[in-house]
Coordinates of C-alpha atoms in Angstrom, one line a residue:
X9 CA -61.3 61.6 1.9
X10 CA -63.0 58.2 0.9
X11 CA -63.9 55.7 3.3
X12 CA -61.1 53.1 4.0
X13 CA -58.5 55.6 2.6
X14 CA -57.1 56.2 5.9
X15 CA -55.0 53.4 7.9
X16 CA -55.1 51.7 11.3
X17 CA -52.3 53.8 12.5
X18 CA -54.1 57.2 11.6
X19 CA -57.0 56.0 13.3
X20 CA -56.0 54.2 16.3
X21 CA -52.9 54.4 19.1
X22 CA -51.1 51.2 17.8
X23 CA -49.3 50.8 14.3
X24 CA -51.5 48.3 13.6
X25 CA -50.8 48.1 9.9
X26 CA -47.2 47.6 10.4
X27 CA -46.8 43.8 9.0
X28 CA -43.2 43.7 10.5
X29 CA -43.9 44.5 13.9
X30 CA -45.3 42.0 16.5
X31 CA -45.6 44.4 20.3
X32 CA -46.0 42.8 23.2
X33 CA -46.1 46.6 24.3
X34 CA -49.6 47.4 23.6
X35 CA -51.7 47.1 27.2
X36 CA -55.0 47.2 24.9
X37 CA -57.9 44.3 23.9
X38 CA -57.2 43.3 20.8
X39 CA -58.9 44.0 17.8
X40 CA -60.8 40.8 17.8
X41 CA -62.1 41.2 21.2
X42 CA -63.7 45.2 20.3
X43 CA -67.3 44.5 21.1
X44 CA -68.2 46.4 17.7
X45 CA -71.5 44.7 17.6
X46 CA -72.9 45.2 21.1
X47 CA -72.6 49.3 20.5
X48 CA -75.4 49.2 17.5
X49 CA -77.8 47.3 20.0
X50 CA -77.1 49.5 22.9
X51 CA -77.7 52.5 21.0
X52 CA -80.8 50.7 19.4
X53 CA -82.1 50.4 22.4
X54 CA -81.3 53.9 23.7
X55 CA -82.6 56.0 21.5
X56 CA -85.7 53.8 21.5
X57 CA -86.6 55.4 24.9
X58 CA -89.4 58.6 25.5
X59 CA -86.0 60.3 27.1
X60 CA -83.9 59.6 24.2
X61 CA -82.8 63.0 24.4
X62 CA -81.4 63.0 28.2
X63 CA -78.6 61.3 27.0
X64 CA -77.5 63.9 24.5
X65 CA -77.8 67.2 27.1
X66 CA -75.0 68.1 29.7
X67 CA -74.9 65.1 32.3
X68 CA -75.3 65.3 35.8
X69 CA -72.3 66.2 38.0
X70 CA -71.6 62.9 39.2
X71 CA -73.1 60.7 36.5
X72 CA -76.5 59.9 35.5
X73 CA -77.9 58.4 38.5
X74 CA -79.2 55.3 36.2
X75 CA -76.3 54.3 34.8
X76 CA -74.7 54.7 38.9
X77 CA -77.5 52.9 40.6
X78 CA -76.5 49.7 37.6
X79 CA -73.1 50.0 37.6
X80 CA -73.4 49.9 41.4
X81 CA -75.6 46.6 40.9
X82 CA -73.5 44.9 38.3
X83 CA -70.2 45.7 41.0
X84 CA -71.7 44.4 44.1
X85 CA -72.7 40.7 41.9
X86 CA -69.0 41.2 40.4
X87 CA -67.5 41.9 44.0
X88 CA -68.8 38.6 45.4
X89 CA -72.1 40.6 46.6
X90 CA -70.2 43.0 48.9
X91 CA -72.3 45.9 48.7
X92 CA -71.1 48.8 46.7
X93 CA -73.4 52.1 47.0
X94 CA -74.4 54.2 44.0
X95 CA -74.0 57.3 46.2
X96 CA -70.1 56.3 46.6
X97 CA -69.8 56.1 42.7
X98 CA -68.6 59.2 40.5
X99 CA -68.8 58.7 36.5
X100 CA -65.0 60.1 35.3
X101 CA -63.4 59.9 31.0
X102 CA -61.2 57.3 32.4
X103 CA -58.3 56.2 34.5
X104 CA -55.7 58.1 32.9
X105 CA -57.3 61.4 33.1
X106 CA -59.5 60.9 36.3
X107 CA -55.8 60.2 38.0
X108 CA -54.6 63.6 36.8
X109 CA -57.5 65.6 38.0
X110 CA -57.3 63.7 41.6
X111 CA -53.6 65.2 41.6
X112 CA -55.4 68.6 41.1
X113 CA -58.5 68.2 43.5
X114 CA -56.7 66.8 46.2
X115 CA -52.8 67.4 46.5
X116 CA -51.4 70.6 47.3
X117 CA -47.7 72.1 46.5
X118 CA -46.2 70.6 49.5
X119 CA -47.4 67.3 49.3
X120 CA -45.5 64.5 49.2
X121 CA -45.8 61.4 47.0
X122 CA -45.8 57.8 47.5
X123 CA -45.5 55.5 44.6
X124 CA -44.7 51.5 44.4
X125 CA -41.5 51.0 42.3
X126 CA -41.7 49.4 39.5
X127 CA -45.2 51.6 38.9
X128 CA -47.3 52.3 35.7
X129 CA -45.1 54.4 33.6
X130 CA -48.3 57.0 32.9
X131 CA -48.5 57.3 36.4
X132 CA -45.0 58.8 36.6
X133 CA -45.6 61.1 33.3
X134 CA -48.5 62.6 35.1
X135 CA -46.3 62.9 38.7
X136 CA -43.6 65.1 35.7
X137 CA -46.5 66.6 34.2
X138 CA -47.8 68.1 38.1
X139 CA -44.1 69.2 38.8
X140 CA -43.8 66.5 41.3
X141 CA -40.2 65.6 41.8
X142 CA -37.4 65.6 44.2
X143 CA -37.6 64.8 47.3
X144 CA -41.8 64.8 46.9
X145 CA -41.2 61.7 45.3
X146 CA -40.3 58.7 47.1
X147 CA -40.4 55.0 45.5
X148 CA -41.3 52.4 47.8
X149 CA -40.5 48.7 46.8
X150 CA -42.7 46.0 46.0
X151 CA -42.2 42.4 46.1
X152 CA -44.4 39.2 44.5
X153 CA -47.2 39.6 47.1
X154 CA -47.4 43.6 46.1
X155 CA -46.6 47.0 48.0
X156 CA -44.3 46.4 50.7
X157 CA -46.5 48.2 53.3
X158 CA -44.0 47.9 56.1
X159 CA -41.9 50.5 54.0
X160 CA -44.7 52.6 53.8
X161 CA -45.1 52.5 57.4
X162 CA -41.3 53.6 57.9
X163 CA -41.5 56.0 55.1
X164 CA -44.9 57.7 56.9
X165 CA -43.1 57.6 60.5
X166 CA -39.8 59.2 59.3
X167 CA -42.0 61.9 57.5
X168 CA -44.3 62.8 59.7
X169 CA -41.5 63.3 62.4
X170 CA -39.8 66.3 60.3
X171 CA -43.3 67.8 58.3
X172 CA -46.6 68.8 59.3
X173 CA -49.6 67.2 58.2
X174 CA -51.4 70.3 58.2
X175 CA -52.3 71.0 54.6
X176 CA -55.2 72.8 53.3
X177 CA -58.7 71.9 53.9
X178 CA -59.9 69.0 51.4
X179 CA -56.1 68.4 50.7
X180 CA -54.0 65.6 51.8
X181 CA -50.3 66.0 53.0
X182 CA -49.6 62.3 51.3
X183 CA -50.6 60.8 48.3
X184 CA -49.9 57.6 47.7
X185 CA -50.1 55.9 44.1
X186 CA -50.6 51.7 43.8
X187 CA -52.3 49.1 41.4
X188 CA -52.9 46.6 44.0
X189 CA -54.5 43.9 41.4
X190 CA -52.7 42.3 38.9
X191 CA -50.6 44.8 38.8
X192 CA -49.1 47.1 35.9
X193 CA -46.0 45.8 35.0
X194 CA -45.5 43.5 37.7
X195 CA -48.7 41.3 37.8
X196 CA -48.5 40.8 41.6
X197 CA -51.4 41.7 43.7
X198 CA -52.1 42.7 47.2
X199 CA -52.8 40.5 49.8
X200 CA -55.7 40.9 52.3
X201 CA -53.3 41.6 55.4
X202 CA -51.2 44.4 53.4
X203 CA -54.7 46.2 52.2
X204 CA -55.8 46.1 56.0
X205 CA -52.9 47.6 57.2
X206 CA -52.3 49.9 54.5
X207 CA -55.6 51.9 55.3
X208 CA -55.0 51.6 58.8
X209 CA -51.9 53.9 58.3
X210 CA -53.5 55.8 55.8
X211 CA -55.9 56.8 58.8
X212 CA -53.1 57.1 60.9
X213 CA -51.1 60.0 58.8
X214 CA -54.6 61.2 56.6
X215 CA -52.7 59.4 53.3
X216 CA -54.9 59.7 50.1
X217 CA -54.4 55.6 48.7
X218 CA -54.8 56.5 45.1
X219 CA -55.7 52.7 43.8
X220 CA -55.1 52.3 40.2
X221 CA -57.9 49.3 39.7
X222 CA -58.3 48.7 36.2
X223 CA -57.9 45.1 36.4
X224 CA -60.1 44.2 39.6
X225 CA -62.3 42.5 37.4
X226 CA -59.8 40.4 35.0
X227 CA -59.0 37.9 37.4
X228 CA -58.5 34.3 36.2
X229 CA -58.0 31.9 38.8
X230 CA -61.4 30.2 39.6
X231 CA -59.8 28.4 42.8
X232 CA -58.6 31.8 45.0
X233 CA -61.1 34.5 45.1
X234 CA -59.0 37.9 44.4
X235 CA -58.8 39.9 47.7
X236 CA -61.2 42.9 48.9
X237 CA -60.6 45.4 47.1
X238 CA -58.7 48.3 48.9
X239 CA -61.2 51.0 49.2
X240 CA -63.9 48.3 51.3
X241 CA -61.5 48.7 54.1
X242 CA -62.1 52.6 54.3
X243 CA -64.9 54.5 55.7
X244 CA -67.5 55.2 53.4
X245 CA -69.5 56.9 55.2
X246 CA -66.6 59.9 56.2
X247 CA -64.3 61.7 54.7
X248 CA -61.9 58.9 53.0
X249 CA -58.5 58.0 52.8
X250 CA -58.8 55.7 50.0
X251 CA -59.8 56.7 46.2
X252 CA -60.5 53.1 43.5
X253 CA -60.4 54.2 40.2
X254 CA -61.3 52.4 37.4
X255 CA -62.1 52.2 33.6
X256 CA -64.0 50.6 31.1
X257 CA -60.8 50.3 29.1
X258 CA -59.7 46.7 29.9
X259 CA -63.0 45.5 30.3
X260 CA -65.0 46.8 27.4
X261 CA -63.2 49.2 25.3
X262 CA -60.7 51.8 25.3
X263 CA -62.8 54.4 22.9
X264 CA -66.0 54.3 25.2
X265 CA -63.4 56.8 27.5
X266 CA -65.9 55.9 30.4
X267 CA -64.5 55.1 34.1
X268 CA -65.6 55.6 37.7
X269 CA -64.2 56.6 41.2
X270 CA -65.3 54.5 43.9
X271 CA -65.0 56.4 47.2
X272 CA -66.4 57.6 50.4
X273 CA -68.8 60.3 51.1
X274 CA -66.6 62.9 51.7
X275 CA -64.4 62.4 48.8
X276 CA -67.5 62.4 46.5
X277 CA -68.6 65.4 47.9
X278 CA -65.6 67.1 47.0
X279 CA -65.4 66.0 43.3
X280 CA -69.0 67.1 43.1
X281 CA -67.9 70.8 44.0
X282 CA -65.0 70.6 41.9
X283 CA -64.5 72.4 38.6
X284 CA -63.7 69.2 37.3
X285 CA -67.2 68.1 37.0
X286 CA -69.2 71.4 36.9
X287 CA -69.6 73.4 33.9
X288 CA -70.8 76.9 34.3
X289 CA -70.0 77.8 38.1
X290 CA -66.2 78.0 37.5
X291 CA -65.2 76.4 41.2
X292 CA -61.7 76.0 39.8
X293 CA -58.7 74.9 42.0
X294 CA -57.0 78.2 42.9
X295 CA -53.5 76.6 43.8
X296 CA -53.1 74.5 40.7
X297 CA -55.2 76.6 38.1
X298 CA -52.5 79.4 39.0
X299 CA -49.5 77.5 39.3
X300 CA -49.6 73.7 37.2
X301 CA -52.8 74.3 35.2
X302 CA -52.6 76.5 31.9
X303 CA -56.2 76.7 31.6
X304 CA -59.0 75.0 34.5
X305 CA -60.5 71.7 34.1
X306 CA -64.2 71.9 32.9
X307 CA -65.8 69.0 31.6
X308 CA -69.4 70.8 31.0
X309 CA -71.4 67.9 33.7
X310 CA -70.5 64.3 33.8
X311 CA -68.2 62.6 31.1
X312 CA -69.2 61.0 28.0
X313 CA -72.5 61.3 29.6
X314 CA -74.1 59.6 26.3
X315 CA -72.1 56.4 26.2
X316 CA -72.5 55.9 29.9
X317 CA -76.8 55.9 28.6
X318 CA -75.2 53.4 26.2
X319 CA -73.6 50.9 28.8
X320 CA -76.7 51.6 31.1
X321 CA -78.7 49.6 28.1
X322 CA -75.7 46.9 28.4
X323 CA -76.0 46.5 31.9
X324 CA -79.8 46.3 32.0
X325 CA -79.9 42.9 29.4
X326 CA -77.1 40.3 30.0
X327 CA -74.7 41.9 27.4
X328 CA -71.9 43.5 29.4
X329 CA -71.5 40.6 31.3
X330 CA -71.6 38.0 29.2
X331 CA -68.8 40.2 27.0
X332 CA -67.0 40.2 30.3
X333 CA -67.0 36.4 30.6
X334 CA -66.1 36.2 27.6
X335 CA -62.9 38.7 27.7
X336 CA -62.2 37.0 30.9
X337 CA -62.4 33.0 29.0
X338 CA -59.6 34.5 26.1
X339 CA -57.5 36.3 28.4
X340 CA -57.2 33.7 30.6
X341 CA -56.3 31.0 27.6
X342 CA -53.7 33.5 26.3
X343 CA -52.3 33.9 29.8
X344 CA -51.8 30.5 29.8
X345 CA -50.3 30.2 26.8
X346 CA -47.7 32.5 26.8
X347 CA -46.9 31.3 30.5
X348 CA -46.2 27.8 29.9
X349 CA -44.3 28.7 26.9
X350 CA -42.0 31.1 28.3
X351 CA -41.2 28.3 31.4
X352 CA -40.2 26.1 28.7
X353 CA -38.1 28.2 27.0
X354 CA -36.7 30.3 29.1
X355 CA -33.5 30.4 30.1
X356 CA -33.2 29.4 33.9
X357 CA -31.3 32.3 34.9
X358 CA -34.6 34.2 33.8
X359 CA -37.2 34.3 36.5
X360 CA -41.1 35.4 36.6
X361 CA -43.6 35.2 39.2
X362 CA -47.4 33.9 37.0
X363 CA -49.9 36.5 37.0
X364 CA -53.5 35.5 38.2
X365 CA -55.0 37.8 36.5
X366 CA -54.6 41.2 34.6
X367 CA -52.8 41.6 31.3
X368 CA -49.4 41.4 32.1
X369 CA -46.1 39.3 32.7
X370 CA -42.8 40.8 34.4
X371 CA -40.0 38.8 33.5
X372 CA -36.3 39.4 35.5
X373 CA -33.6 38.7 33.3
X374 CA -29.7 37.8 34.7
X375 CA -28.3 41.7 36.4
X376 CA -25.6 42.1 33.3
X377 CA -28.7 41.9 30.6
X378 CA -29.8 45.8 29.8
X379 CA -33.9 45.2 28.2
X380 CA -33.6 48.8 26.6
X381 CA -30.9 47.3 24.5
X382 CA -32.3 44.2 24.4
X383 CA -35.4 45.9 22.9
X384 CA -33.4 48.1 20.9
X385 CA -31.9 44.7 18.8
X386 CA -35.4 43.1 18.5
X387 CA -36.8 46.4 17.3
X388 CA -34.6 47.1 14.4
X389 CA -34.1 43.2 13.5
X390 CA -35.3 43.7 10.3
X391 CA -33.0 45.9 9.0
X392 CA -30.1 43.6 9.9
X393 CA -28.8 42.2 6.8
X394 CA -27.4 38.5 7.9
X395 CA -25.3 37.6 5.0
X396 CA -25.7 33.9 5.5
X397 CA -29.2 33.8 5.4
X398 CA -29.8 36.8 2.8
X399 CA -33.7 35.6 2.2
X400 CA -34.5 35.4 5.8
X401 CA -38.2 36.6 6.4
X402 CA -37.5 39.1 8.8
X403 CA -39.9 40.4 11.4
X404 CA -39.4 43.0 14.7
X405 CA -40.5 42.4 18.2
X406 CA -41.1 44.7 21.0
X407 CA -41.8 45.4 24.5
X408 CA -41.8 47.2 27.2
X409 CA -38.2 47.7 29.2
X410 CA -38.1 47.5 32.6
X411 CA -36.2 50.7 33.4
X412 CA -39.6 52.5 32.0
X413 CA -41.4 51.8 35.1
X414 CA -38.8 52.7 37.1
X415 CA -39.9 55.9 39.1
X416 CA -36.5 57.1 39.7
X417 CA -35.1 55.1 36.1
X418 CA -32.2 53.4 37.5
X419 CA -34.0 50.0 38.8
X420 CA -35.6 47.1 37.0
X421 CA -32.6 47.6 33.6
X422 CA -33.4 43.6 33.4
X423 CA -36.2 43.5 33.6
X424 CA -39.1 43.7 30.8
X425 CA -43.0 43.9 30.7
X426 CA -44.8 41.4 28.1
X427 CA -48.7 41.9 27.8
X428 CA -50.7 39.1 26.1
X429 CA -53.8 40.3 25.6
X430 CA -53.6 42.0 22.0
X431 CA -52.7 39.0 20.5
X432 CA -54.3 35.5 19.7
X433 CA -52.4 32.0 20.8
X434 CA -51.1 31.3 17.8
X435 CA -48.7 34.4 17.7
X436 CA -47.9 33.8 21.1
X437 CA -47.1 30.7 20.9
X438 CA -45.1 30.1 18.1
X439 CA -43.4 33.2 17.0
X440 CA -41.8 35.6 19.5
X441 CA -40.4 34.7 23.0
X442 CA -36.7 34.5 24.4
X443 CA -35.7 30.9 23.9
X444 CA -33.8 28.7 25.9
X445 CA -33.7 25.5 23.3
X446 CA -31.0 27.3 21.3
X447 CA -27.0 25.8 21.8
X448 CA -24.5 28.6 21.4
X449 CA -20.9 27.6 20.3
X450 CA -18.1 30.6 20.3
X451 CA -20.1 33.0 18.8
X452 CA -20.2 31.9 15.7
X453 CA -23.6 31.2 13.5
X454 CA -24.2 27.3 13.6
X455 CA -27.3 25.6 12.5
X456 CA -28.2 24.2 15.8
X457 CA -30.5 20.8 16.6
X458 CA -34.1 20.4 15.5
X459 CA -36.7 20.7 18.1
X460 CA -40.1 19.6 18.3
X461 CA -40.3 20.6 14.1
X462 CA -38.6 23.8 15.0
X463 CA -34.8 24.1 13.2
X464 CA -32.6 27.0 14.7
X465 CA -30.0 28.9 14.4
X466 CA -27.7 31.4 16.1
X467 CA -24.7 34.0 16.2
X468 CA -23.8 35.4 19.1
X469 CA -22.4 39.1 20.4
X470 CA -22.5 40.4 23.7
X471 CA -24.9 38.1 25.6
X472 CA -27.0 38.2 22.8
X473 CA -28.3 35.6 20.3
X474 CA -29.8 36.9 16.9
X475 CA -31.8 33.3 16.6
X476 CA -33.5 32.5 13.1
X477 CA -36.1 29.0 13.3
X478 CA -38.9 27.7 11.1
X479 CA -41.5 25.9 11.9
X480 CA -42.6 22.4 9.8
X481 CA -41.1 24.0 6.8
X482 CA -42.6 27.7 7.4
X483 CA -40.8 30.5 6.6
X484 CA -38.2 31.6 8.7
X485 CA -38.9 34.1 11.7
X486 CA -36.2 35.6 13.7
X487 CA -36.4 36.2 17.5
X488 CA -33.8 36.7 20.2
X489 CA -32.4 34.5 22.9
X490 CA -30.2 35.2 25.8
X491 CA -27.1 33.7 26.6
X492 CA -26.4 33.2 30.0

């Protein structure tokens, strides 16, 4: 097939071709922020080298020690200079993936899982995917200031009263799942004194604290410093209760499918034995290669090993971070954006906590508004025929519900998950949020007041308002309001 021939969709995860769909779904850089040209230098620059070929043979077990001892540099500048070792550093395809091989490495069939609610809704696919359900599968609640840890403490107390914490060697009895910073959906993040105490119990009861740490280094707010991260609190020099696992996905690129594990000694050592990471010696998992796995995890040396040679060459010249800075500069702006605008219109029965960092924005709606249905009427507005307004340019919006990060899916119905980093300002701002400006008048459709050069109108059914505007003599977009 010719070059071109194929479309965005066939090519990448979003329907990026669709011209009637704006998604506030898609947790992904946008197209504009793809650092297509930096990959041509680093690869330039690669290949340039006498050991051009090491980079196309089966990588080392934990990562090419190179592109370990940089990363390690480039982390302890990022992390305010608070050291991080190379030798505590493990090269995985991802945060996705490297999650559901720490399930296998280091879980058994009896252990028991412990996962914030609302949580990432991957992160429960992979619990299903591992058979975890039940009563192996308790939610513990969050609040703005993150994991309540004082649950976990109960949770931990009440458990380890009626179940050993025996389990076999190199496995943990509890697992426990969080994104401590700028958290997926909800945006909050962990404070100091809950990260403190939350590996203190993880001693206490030998927890595995699974951190989910995509966004450590997405944080916005130039007056507070984010917190330590999680894992600084273990002991890095033993075995390890504490597991940060990260990705180059939110702050490169999502096709480079490069992440790492930060982690202490003992947990390295065990990946390093692992089938996981070794090709050739076949030291598969006997318990979950028998009874979850269909076939044993294999990855023939280190992941990607080639574009990890590629990012070393990034992280060597002042690329990568200035790309960073960069990412972090738009972000921020369209954080800011879409913030300010969705104060203003809101309704004030809506409420929402701003993000400091991250990708995200959790919005709670009033308890009687269901988001899935809510979605459901955004989704297919532009097959509604509106007889009034026949030649209505008609656009779709989506996002993500809040039931879907709902671990058991019956909390968080009102709530919804907005991201803002796919798109630029100017759709944020002007096109697609839930407005509070409209009037509503016995559900019927009125042309309502002009606004600041926007012109609405509304018709009304069950809490909901279809809402049509323009824009200084634009043409006309529909959205959705909530009435309260």
């Amino acid at each position: 097939m010719a070059q071109g021939t194929y479309s965005k969709e066939d090519a990448t995860l979003f329907p990026t071709d669709d011209p009637t769909l704006i998604s506030f779904d898609y947790g992904a850089p946008g197209p504009d922020l793809l650092p297509v040209k930096l990959i041509p230098i680093a690869a330039q620059t690669r290949f340039a080298r006498d050991d051009a070929d090491h980079v196309l043979q089966y990588g080392p077990v934990l990562g090419d020690k190179e592109f370990r001892v940089e990363l390690a540099r480039f982390l302890t500048k990022e992390y305010d200079n608070v050291p991080v070792n190379y030798e505590n550093l493990a090269v995985t395809s991802g945060a996705t993936q490297s999650f559901f091989n720490i399930i296998t490495l280091f879980t058994h069939s009896k252990t028991i899982f412990l996962v914030e609610d609302p949580t990432y809704f991957l992160a429960i696919r992979m619990l299903a995917d591992h058979g975890v359900s039940g009563d192996r599968l308790i939610p513990i609640p969050t609040d703005e200031h993150g994991l309540q840890v004082d649950a976990v403490a109960e949770t931990l107390s009440r458990l380890s009263s009626t179940q050993s914490d025996s389990c076999p060697p190199g496995r943990y009895p509890y697992l426990l799942y969080l994104v401590p910073n700028h958290n997926n959906p909800t945006g909050s993040t962990l404070t100091s004194t809950r990260r403190e105490q939350l590996v203190q119990l993880a001693r206490k009861h030998n927890v595995l604290v699974v951190c989910d740490d995509v966004y450590n280094l997405l944080h916005y707010d130039s007056t507070t410093p984010p917190p330590k991260r999680v894992v600084a609190y273990d002991d890095l020099k033993g075995s390890g209760n504490v597991i940060s696992n990260c990705s180059f996905s939110k702050i490169f690129a999502p096709g480079v499918r490069v992440g790492w594990i930060e982690a202490a000694a003992g947990i390295i050592k065990r990946l390093a034995g692992s089938g996981v990471m070794y090709s050739g010696k076949h030291r598969y998992d006997s318990y979950h290669v028998k009874t979850v796995m269909s076939k044993p995890l294999s990855l023939g040396g280190s992941p990607n090993h080639m574009t990890t040679g590629l990012l070393t060459s990034l992280f060597q010249t002042s690329h990568f971070s200035q790309n960073l800075a960069s990412l972090r500069t738009t972000y921020a702006t369209r954080m800011h954006a879409m913030i300010t605008t969705l104060q203003t219109h809101l309704p004030p029965t809506a409420h929402l906590v701003p993000p400091k960092g991250g990708y995200f924005i959790w919005i709670t709606l009033p308890p009687h508004i269901n988001t899935t249905q809510l979605k459901q009427a955004l989704f297919s507005s532009s097959t509604t025929t509106n007889p009034a307004f026949p030649s209505l340019v008609k656009e779709r919006l989506s996002f993500k519900p809040g039931s879907e990060f709902s671990l058991k899916g019956d909390t968080c119905q009102n709530c919804l998950r907005l991201s803002f980093a796919y798109y630029d300002v100017s759709l944020l701002v002007e096109g697609w949020f839930f407005a509070g400006l409209v009037f509503f008048k016995d559900g019927v459709l009125e042309k309502v007041v002009d606004r600041n050069g926007f012109t609405f109108w509304c018709v009304i059914a069950d809490h909901l308002a279809i809402v049509y505007f323009n824009y200084a003599n634009a043409p006309l977009n529909v959205q959705l309001a909530l009435v309260p």
